[in-house]
mmCIF file of C-alpha atoms and ligand atoms in Angstrom:
data_model
loop_
_atom_site.group_PDB
_atom_site.id
_atom_site.type_symbol
_atom_site.label_atom_id
_atom_site.label_comp_id
_atom_site.label_asym_id
_atom_site.label_seq_id
_atom_site.Cartn_x
_atom_site.Cartn_y
_atom_site.Cartn_z
ATOM 1 C CA MET A 1 -21.038 -96.643 -21.418
ATOM 2 C CA ILE A 2 -23.095 -94.190 -19.424
ATOM 3 C CA SER A 3 -26.806 -94.687 -19.149
ATOM 4 C CA ARG A 4 -29.411 -92.438 -20.658
ATOM 5 C CA SER A 5 -30.414 -91.141 -17.193
ATOM 6 C CA GLN A 6 -26.832 -90.196 -16.387
ATOM 7 C CA GLN A 7 -26.592 -88.288 -19.640
ATOM 8 C CA ILE A 8 -29.737 -86.365 -18.788
ATOM 9 C CA GLN A 9 -28.556 -85.547 -15.271
ATOM 10 C CA ASP A 10 -25.248 -84.383 -16.700
ATOM 11 C CA GLY A 11 -27.160 -82.075 -18.999
ATOM 12 C CA ASP A 12 -25.965 -83.726 -22.200
ATOM 13 C CA LEU A 13 -29.458 -84.518 -23.395
ATOM 14 C CA PRO A 14 -31.591 -81.465 -22.688
ATOM 15 C CA LEU A 15 -34.756 -82.498 -24.502
ATOM 16 C CA ALA A 16 -35.129 -86.263 -24.555
ATOM 17 C CA ILE A 17 -37.843 -87.821 -26.595
ATOM 18 C CA THR A 18 -39.921 -90.389 -24.778
ATOM 19 C CA VAL A 19 -38.845 -93.896 -25.678
ATOM 20 C CA PRO A 20 -42.004 -96.047 -25.841
ATOM 21 C CA ILE A 21 -42.049 -99.094 -23.601
ATOM 22 C CA ASP A 22 -43.589 -102.428 -24.495
ATOM 23 C CA ILE A 23 -45.798 -103.621 -21.614
ATOM 24 C CA GLY A 24 -47.160 -106.733 -23.330
ATOM 25 C CA HIS A 25 -50.309 -107.541 -25.358
ATOM 26 C CA GLY A 26 -48.842 -105.342 -28.090
ATOM 27 C CA LEU A 27 -49.274 -102.196 -26.010
ATOM 28 C CA LEU A 28 -46.709 -99.423 -26.043
ATOM 29 C CA VAL A 29 -46.637 -96.794 -23.313
ATOM 30 C CA GLY A 30 -45.150 -93.497 -24.414
ATOM 31 C CA GLY A 31 -46.284 -93.712 -28.016
ATOM 32 C CA ARG A 32 -49.384 -92.209 -29.576
ATOM 33 C CA GLN A 33 -51.763 -94.012 -27.266
ATOM 34 C CA VAL A 34 -52.561 -92.822 -23.763
ATOM 35 C CA ILE A 35 -53.029 -95.940 -21.652
ATOM 36 C CA MET A 36 -55.697 -96.204 -18.967
ATOM 37 C CA MET A 37 -54.778 -98.385 -16.003
ATOM 38 C CA ALA A 38 -57.619 -98.768 -13.523
ATOM 39 C CA GLY A 39 -58.896 -101.000 -10.770
ATOM 40 C CA PRO A 40 -59.416 -101.039 -7.044
ATOM 41 C CA CYS A 41 -56.901 -99.638 -4.579
ATOM 42 C CA SER A 42 -56.845 -103.046 -2.876
ATOM 43 C CA VAL A 43 -57.882 -106.453 -4.074
ATOM 44 C CA GLU A 44 -60.541 -107.257 -1.471
ATOM 45 C CA SER A 45 -62.323 -110.250 -2.959
ATOM 46 C CA TYR A 46 -62.778 -112.156 -6.192
ATOM 47 C CA GLU A 47 -66.185 -110.565 -6.822
ATOM 48 C CA GLN A 48 -65.043 -106.986 -6.162
ATOM 49 C CA THR A 49 -62.029 -107.430 -8.438
ATOM 50 C CA ARG A 50 -64.038 -109.179 -11.134
ATOM 51 C CA GLU A 51 -66.746 -106.501 -11.200
ATOM 52 C CA SER A 52 -64.067 -103.812 -11.506
ATOM 53 C CA ALA A 53 -62.264 -105.666 -14.304
ATOM 54 C CA GLU A 54 -65.498 -106.305 -16.178
ATOM 55 C CA ALA A 55 -66.374 -102.594 -16.104
ATOM 56 C CA LEU A 56 -62.856 -101.617 -17.153
ATOM 57 C CA ALA A 57 -62.832 -104.054 -20.074
ATOM 58 C CA ALA A 58 -66.297 -102.856 -21.143
ATOM 59 C CA ALA A 59 -65.003 -99.270 -21.201
ATOM 60 C CA GLY A 60 -62.075 -100.333 -23.408
ATOM 61 C CA GLY A 61 -59.389 -100.494 -20.691
ATOM 62 C CA ARG A 62 -56.480 -102.903 -21.088
ATOM 63 C CA VAL A 63 -54.578 -102.736 -17.782
ATOM 64 C CA LEU A 64 -56.013 -103.727 -14.408
ATOM 65 C CA ARG A 65 -54.545 -102.304 -11.207
ATOM 66 C CA GLY A 66 -55.058 -103.655 -7.682
ATOM 67 C CA GLY A 67 -52.946 -103.863 -4.560
ATOM 68 C CA ALA A 68 -52.277 -107.145 -2.771
ATOM 69 C CA TYR A 69 -49.403 -105.857 -0.622
ATOM 70 C CA LYS A 70 -50.528 -102.496 0.702
ATOM 71 C CA PRO A 71 -48.415 -99.693 2.181
ATOM 72 C CA ARG A 72 -50.871 -98.372 4.787
ATOM 73 C CA THR A 73 -50.153 -95.443 7.056
ATOM 74 C CA SER A 74 -51.743 -97.170 10.047
ATOM 75 C CA PRO A 75 -51.019 -100.797 10.951
ATOM 76 C CA ASP A 76 -54.597 -101.034 12.235
ATOM 77 C CA THR A 77 -56.089 -100.791 8.740
ATOM 78 C CA PHE A 78 -56.447 -103.430 6.008
ATOM 79 C CA GLN A 79 -52.962 -104.486 4.883
ATOM 80 C CA GLY A 80 -53.932 -106.378 1.723
ATOM 81 C CA LEU A 81 -54.624 -110.030 0.935
ATOM 82 C CA GLY A 82 -51.042 -110.818 -0.044
ATOM 83 C CA ARG A 83 -50.494 -113.764 -2.339
ATOM 84 C CA PRO A 84 -54.192 -114.776 -2.560
ATOM 85 C CA GLY A 85 -54.808 -111.216 -3.764
ATOM 86 C CA LEU A 86 -52.268 -111.675 -6.564
ATOM 87 C CA GLU A 87 -53.993 -114.899 -7.558
ATOM 88 C CA ILE A 88 -57.377 -113.185 -7.757
ATOM 89 C CA LEU A 89 -55.922 -110.366 -9.820
ATOM 90 C CA ARG A 90 -54.251 -112.724 -12.307
ATOM 91 C CA LYS A 91 -57.315 -114.940 -12.707
ATOM 92 C CA VAL A 92 -59.677 -112.036 -13.240
ATOM 93 C CA ALA A 93 -57.289 -110.230 -15.605
ATOM 94 C CA ASP A 94 -56.892 -113.359 -17.719
ATOM 95 C CA GLU A 95 -60.644 -113.755 -17.916
ATOM 96 C CA PHE A 96 -60.929 -110.282 -19.498
ATOM 97 C CA ASN A 97 -57.605 -110.362 -21.372
ATOM 98 C CA LEU A 98 -56.173 -107.519 -19.275
ATOM 99 C CA LEU A 99 -52.614 -106.825 -18.176
ATOM 100 C CA VAL A 100 -51.950 -106.569 -14.425
ATOM 101 C CA ILE A 101 -50.105 -103.885 -12.487
ATOM 102 C CA THR A 102 -49.582 -104.390 -8.764
ATOM 103 C CA GLU A 103 -47.233 -103.214 -6.054
ATOM 104 C CA ALA A 104 -44.187 -104.998 -4.648
ATOM 105 C CA LEU A 105 -43.821 -103.534 -1.192
ATOM 106 C CA ALA A 106 -40.660 -105.358 -0.184
ATOM 107 C CA VAL A 107 -37.673 -106.996 -1.855
ATOM 108 C CA GLU A 108 -39.047 -110.446 -1.047
ATOM 109 C CA HIS A 109 -42.243 -109.669 -3.022
ATOM 110 C CA ILE A 110 -40.369 -109.059 -6.267
ATOM 111 C CA PRO A 111 -40.175 -112.680 -7.499
ATOM 112 C CA ILE A 112 -43.836 -113.494 -6.907
ATOM 113 C CA VAL A 113 -45.076 -110.148 -8.220
ATOM 114 C CA ALA A 114 -42.849 -110.525 -11.298
ATOM 115 C CA GLU A 115 -44.327 -113.985 -11.863
ATOM 116 C CA MET A 116 -47.983 -113.001 -11.388
ATOM 117 C CA ALA A 117 -48.106 -109.454 -12.810
ATOM 118 C CA ASP A 118 -47.183 -107.717 -16.050
ATOM 119 C CA ILE A 119 -46.023 -104.437 -14.513
ATOM 120 C CA ILE A 120 -44.484 -104.036 -11.063
ATOM 121 C CA GLN A 121 -45.439 -100.952 -9.100
ATOM 122 C CA ILE A 122 -43.039 -99.352 -6.636
ATOM 123 C CA GLY A 123 -44.999 -97.116 -4.293
ATOM 124 C CA SER A 124 -44.446 -93.520 -3.340
ATOM 125 C CA ARG A 125 -43.173 -94.387 0.128
ATOM 126 C CA ASN A 126 -40.610 -96.761 -1.381
ATOM 127 C CA MET A 127 -39.187 -94.484 -4.079
ATOM 128 C CA GLN A 128 -35.830 -94.370 -2.310
ATOM 129 C CA HIS A 129 -35.846 -97.940 -1.016
ATOM 130 C CA TYR A 130 -32.654 -98.763 -2.876
ATOM 131 C CA PRO A 131 -32.524 -102.545 -2.395
ATOM 132 C CA LEU A 132 -36.080 -102.676 -3.783
ATOM 133 C CA LEU A 133 -35.042 -100.547 -6.782
ATOM 134 C CA TRP A 134 -32.040 -102.822 -7.384
ATOM 135 C CA ALA A 135 -34.225 -105.933 -7.215
ATOM 136 C CA ALA A 136 -36.692 -104.354 -9.648
ATOM 137 C CA GLY A 137 -33.752 -103.536 -11.900
ATOM 138 C CA GLU A 138 -32.831 -107.191 -12.172
ATOM 139 C CA ILE A 139 -36.121 -108.523 -13.472
ATOM 140 C CA ASP A 140 -37.524 -108.668 -16.964
ATOM 141 C CA LYS A 141 -40.822 -106.846 -16.338
ATOM 142 C CA PRO A 142 -41.702 -103.165 -16.700
ATOM 143 C CA VAL A 143 -41.569 -101.193 -13.452
ATOM 144 C CA LEU A 144 -43.814 -98.253 -12.604
ATOM 145 C CA LEU A 145 -41.939 -96.000 -10.196
ATOM 146 C CA LYS A 146 -44.153 -93.662 -8.228
ATOM 147 C CA ARG A 147 -42.697 -90.326 -7.233
ATOM 148 C CA GLY A 148 -42.115 -89.992 -3.511
ATOM 149 C CA TYR A 149 -44.697 -87.588 -2.128
ATOM 150 C CA MET A 150 -41.901 -85.370 -0.821
ATOM 151 C CA ALA A 151 -39.277 -86.092 -3.470
ATOM 152 C CA THR A 152 -37.932 -83.631 -5.996
ATOM 153 C CA VAL A 153 -38.051 -84.419 -9.687
ATOM 154 C CA SER A 154 -34.298 -84.981 -9.749
ATOM 155 C CA GLU A 155 -34.500 -87.419 -6.820
ATOM 156 C CA TRP A 156 -37.252 -89.265 -8.686
ATOM 157 C CA LEU A 157 -35.151 -89.538 -11.852
ATOM 158 C CA ALA A 158 -32.124 -90.607 -9.813
ATOM 159 C CA ALA A 159 -34.252 -93.379 -8.280
ATOM 160 C CA ALA A 160 -35.186 -94.485 -11.806
ATOM 161 C CA ALA A 161 -31.486 -94.557 -12.683
ATOM 162 C CA HIS A 162 -30.941 -97.092 -9.871
ATOM 163 C CA ILE A 163 -33.388 -99.425 -11.618
ATOM 164 C CA GLU A 164 -31.961 -98.728 -15.061
ATOM 165 C CA GLN A 165 -28.359 -99.319 -14.068
ATOM 166 C CA ARG A 166 -29.219 -102.802 -12.829
ATOM 167 C CA GLY A 167 -30.278 -103.598 -16.372
ATOM 168 C CA ASN A 168 -33.997 -102.872 -16.564
ATOM 169 C CA GLN A 169 -34.768 -100.170 -19.134
ATOM 170 C CA ARG A 170 -38.540 -100.613 -18.984
ATOM 171 C CA ILE A 171 -39.390 -97.899 -16.474
ATOM 172 C CA LEU A 172 -42.604 -95.905 -16.244
ATOM 173 C CA LEU A 173 -42.490 -92.806 -14.077
ATOM 174 C CA CYS A 174 -45.673 -92.058 -12.135
ATOM 175 C CA GLU A 175 -46.597 -88.653 -10.750
ATOM 176 C CA ARG A 176 -49.080 -89.312 -7.928
ATOM 177 C CA GLY A 177 -49.184 -85.942 -6.209
ATOM 178 C CA ILE A 178 -46.889 -84.333 -3.707
ATOM 179 C CA ARG A 179 -47.497 -82.953 -0.236
ATOM 180 C CA THR A 180 -47.931 -79.182 -0.256
ATOM 181 C CA PHE A 181 -48.915 -76.625 2.421
ATOM 182 C CA ASP A 182 -52.607 -76.953 1.631
ATOM 183 C CA PRO A 183 -54.605 -79.683 3.401
ATOM 184 C CA ALA A 184 -57.659 -78.982 1.192
ATOM 185 C CA THR A 185 -56.753 -82.046 -0.876
ATOM 186 C CA ARG A 186 -54.806 -85.162 0.083
ATOM 187 C CA ASN A 187 -51.919 -84.239 -2.237
ATOM 188 C CA THR A 188 -51.325 -81.847 -5.130
ATOM 189 C CA MET A 189 -50.910 -83.133 -8.675
ATOM 190 C CA ASP A 190 -47.636 -81.662 -9.878
ATOM 191 C CA THR A 191 -48.486 -81.074 -13.520
ATOM 192 C CA ASN A 192 -45.200 -79.171 -13.859
ATOM 193 C CA ALA A 193 -43.413 -82.413 -13.051
ATOM 194 C CA ILE A 194 -45.346 -84.298 -15.731
ATOM 195 C CA ALA A 195 -44.379 -81.783 -18.403
ATOM 196 C CA LEU A 196 -40.805 -81.534 -17.116
ATOM 197 C CA ALA A 197 -40.208 -85.281 -16.813
ATOM 198 C CA LYS A 198 -41.456 -85.672 -20.391
ATOM 199 C CA GLN A 199 -38.812 -83.189 -21.520
ATOM 200 C CA ILE A 200 -35.813 -84.327 -19.516
ATOM 201 C CA SER A 201 -36.330 -88.088 -19.228
ATOM 202 C CA PRO A 202 -36.740 -90.813 -21.855
ATOM 203 C CA PHE A 203 -39.199 -92.689 -19.655
ATOM 204 C CA PRO A 204 -42.949 -92.466 -20.221
ATOM 205 C CA VAL A 205 -44.903 -90.630 -17.526
ATOM 206 C CA ILE A 206 -48.110 -91.930 -15.981
ATOM 207 C CA ALA A 207 -50.355 -89.756 -13.798
ATOM 208 C CA ASP A 208 -52.351 -90.975 -10.806
ATOM 209 C CA PRO A 209 -55.179 -88.486 -10.192
ATOM 210 C CA SER A 210 -56.656 -90.670 -7.425
ATOM 211 C CA HIS A 211 -53.796 -90.366 -4.938
ATOM 212 C CA ALA A 212 -52.982 -86.872 -6.204
ATOM 213 C CA THR A 213 -56.382 -85.567 -5.144
ATOM 214 C CA GLY A 214 -57.804 -87.991 -2.569
ATOM 215 C CA GLN A 215 -61.342 -87.068 -3.670
ATOM 216 C CA SER A 216 -63.340 -88.923 -6.288
ATOM 217 C CA ASN A 217 -65.042 -85.715 -7.485
ATOM 218 C CA LEU A 218 -61.627 -84.295 -8.472
ATOM 219 C CA VAL A 219 -60.275 -87.366 -10.240
ATOM 220 C CA ILE A 220 -61.762 -86.714 -13.687
ATOM 221 C CA PRO A 221 -60.859 -82.998 -13.956
ATOM 222 C CA VAL A 222 -57.319 -83.665 -12.743
ATOM 223 C CA ALA A 223 -57.014 -86.627 -15.133
ATOM 224 C CA ARG A 224 -57.882 -84.211 -17.954
ATOM 225 C CA ALA A 225 -55.177 -81.796 -16.779
ATOM 226 C CA ALA A 226 -52.564 -84.553 -16.540
ATOM 227 C CA VAL A 227 -53.215 -85.739 -20.084
ATOM 228 C CA ALA A 228 -53.121 -82.142 -21.315
ATOM 229 C CA ALA A 229 -49.711 -81.780 -19.623
ATOM 230 C CA GLY A 230 -48.419 -84.761 -21.588
ATOM 231 C CA ALA A 231 -49.075 -87.851 -19.459
ATOM 232 C CA ASP A 232 -48.692 -91.116 -21.357
ATOM 233 C CA GLY A 233 -51.201 -92.917 -19.197
ATOM 234 C CA LEU A 234 -53.450 -92.752 -16.155
ATOM 235 C CA LEU A 235 -53.589 -94.901 -13.038
ATOM 236 C CA VAL A 236 -57.078 -94.596 -11.554
ATOM 237 C CA GLU A 237 -58.800 -96.226 -8.597
ATOM 238 C CA ILE A 238 -62.301 -97.588 -9.190
ATOM 239 C CA HIS A 239 -64.578 -99.642 -6.954
ATOM 240 C CA PRO A 240 -67.997 -101.292 -7.299
ATOM 241 C CA ASP A 241 -69.059 -99.734 -3.966
ATOM 242 C CA PRO A 242 -66.595 -97.035 -2.881
ATOM 243 C CA LYS A 243 -68.313 -96.504 0.471
ATOM 244 C CA SER A 244 -67.502 -100.072 1.515
ATOM 245 C CA ALA A 245 -63.909 -100.077 0.174
ATOM 246 C CA LEU A 246 -61.248 -101.357 2.569
ATOM 247 C CA SER A 247 -58.808 -98.677 1.377
ATOM 248 C CA ASP A 248 -59.060 -95.348 -0.443
ATOM 249 C CA GLY A 249 -62.832 -95.471 -0.989
ATOM 250 C CA HIS A 250 -63.205 -91.685 -0.870
ATOM 251 C CA GLN A 251 -60.945 -91.300 -3.919
ATOM 252 C CA SER A 252 -62.288 -94.294 -5.868
ATOM 253 C CA LEU A 253 -64.597 -93.700 -8.796
ATOM 254 C CA PRO A 254 -67.742 -95.832 -8.812
ATOM 255 C CA LEU A 255 -67.747 -98.110 -11.858
ATOM 256 C CA THR A 256 -70.575 -96.080 -13.341
ATOM 257 C CA ARG A 257 -68.184 -93.088 -13.683
ATOM 258 C CA LEU A 258 -65.677 -94.954 -15.868
ATOM 259 C CA SER A 259 -67.498 -94.068 -19.063
ATOM 260 C CA THR A 260 -67.449 -90.373 -18.043
ATOM 261 C CA LEU A 261 -63.728 -90.629 -17.361
ATOM 262 C CA TYR A 262 -63.219 -91.947 -20.892
ATOM 263 C CA THR A 263 -65.566 -89.511 -22.598
ATOM 264 C CA GLN A 264 -64.007 -86.516 -20.830
ATOM 265 C CA VAL A 265 -60.337 -87.481 -21.200
ATOM 266 C CA ALA A 266 -60.466 -88.825 -24.772
ATOM 267 C CA PRO A 267 -61.045 -85.393 -26.391
ATOM 268 C CA ILE A 268 -58.125 -83.942 -24.412
ATOM 269 C CA ALA A 269 -55.909 -86.764 -25.685
ATOM 270 C CA ALA A 270 -57.218 -86.170 -29.209
ATOM 271 C CA ALA A 271 -56.366 -82.461 -28.923
ATOM 272 C CA CYS A 272 -52.782 -83.568 -28.219
ATOM 273 C CA ASP A 273 -52.913 -85.854 -31.307
ATOM 274 C CA ARG A 274 -53.211 -88.953 -29.133
ATOM 275 C CA GLU A 275 -55.730 -91.676 -28.503
ATOM 276 C CA LEU A 276 -56.978 -92.811 -25.109
ATOM 277 C CA ILE A 277 -57.295 -96.564 -24.755
HETATM 278 C C1 PEP B 1 -51.679 -97.242 -4.502
HETATM 279 O O1 PEP B 1 -51.444 -97.155 -5.724
HETATM 280 O O2 PEP B 1 -52.698 -97.771 -4.037
HETATM 281 C C2 PEP B 1 -50.728 -96.603 -3.564
HETATM 282 C C3 PEP B 1 -50.566 -97.047 -2.340
HETATM 283 O O3 PEP B 1 -50.100 -95.551 -4.113
HETATM 284 P P1 PEP B 1 -48.980 -94.552 -3.542
HETATM 285 O O4 PEP B 1 -47.736 -95.366 -3.390
HETATM 286 O O5 PEP B 1 -48.896 -93.514 -4.617
HETATM 287 O O6 PEP B 1 -49.492 -93.992 -2.230
HETATM 288 MN MN1 MN B 2 -54.729 -96.460 -3.053
#
């Protein structure tokens, strides 16, 4: 039997309908609800993670993000807390009844991340790390696959097929911005890709306006655009004190902006007959 992704690539299924994915706690991604996933870029400390989770839960969020294994451009910057970071994330998430999404940077991280988290993130730089995709395909947890920042949409969907063909159907695609000619912003949110992936792939599509823009002042407007284009969820970086963040502070929303994020994106979701949670 050929997989759903193969059928799409062969052109047999021109307009797929998103198949909702169960991520736990009764939440479906790809259904009527648009799911907010938010938290710090990196887990830095218990307090920083707890403050972020508390604000997210107060705003109505259900999924906490936070990196423990960080893919950093320079080896001289903070590389993440590793396993203690996962422990902080799990403890804090349980306190507020939140699900956890966090990145597995290497094949050897898959078992521990699968044990400690609810959704496994594969980062942009690793989109074509095939052994990592195969390992993610063999576990029973949803996988969020970020688009490589220089990958085409068809390469992104082919990467998802690597996960799917190992047996894991619970894949969330994540558009996180691509590199374009213009250095005015860190990346460029490819809203075309959001709309296109929704039409040619069965997998739900999440948008990450934080990495797509690199500037906190652009996160909310670009989040609105992504939801208008059909995104099934958002992945947003927040921080209690962005100026002191150990990674990606300039693109992290202060916790006080979370309510604005919700109040500005919810009406866009409603206009698309959806509900932001
Ligand atoms: C992140 O989510 O913090 C991250 C490193 O993302 P990306 O892989 O999109 O750069
Ligand atoms: Mn980040």
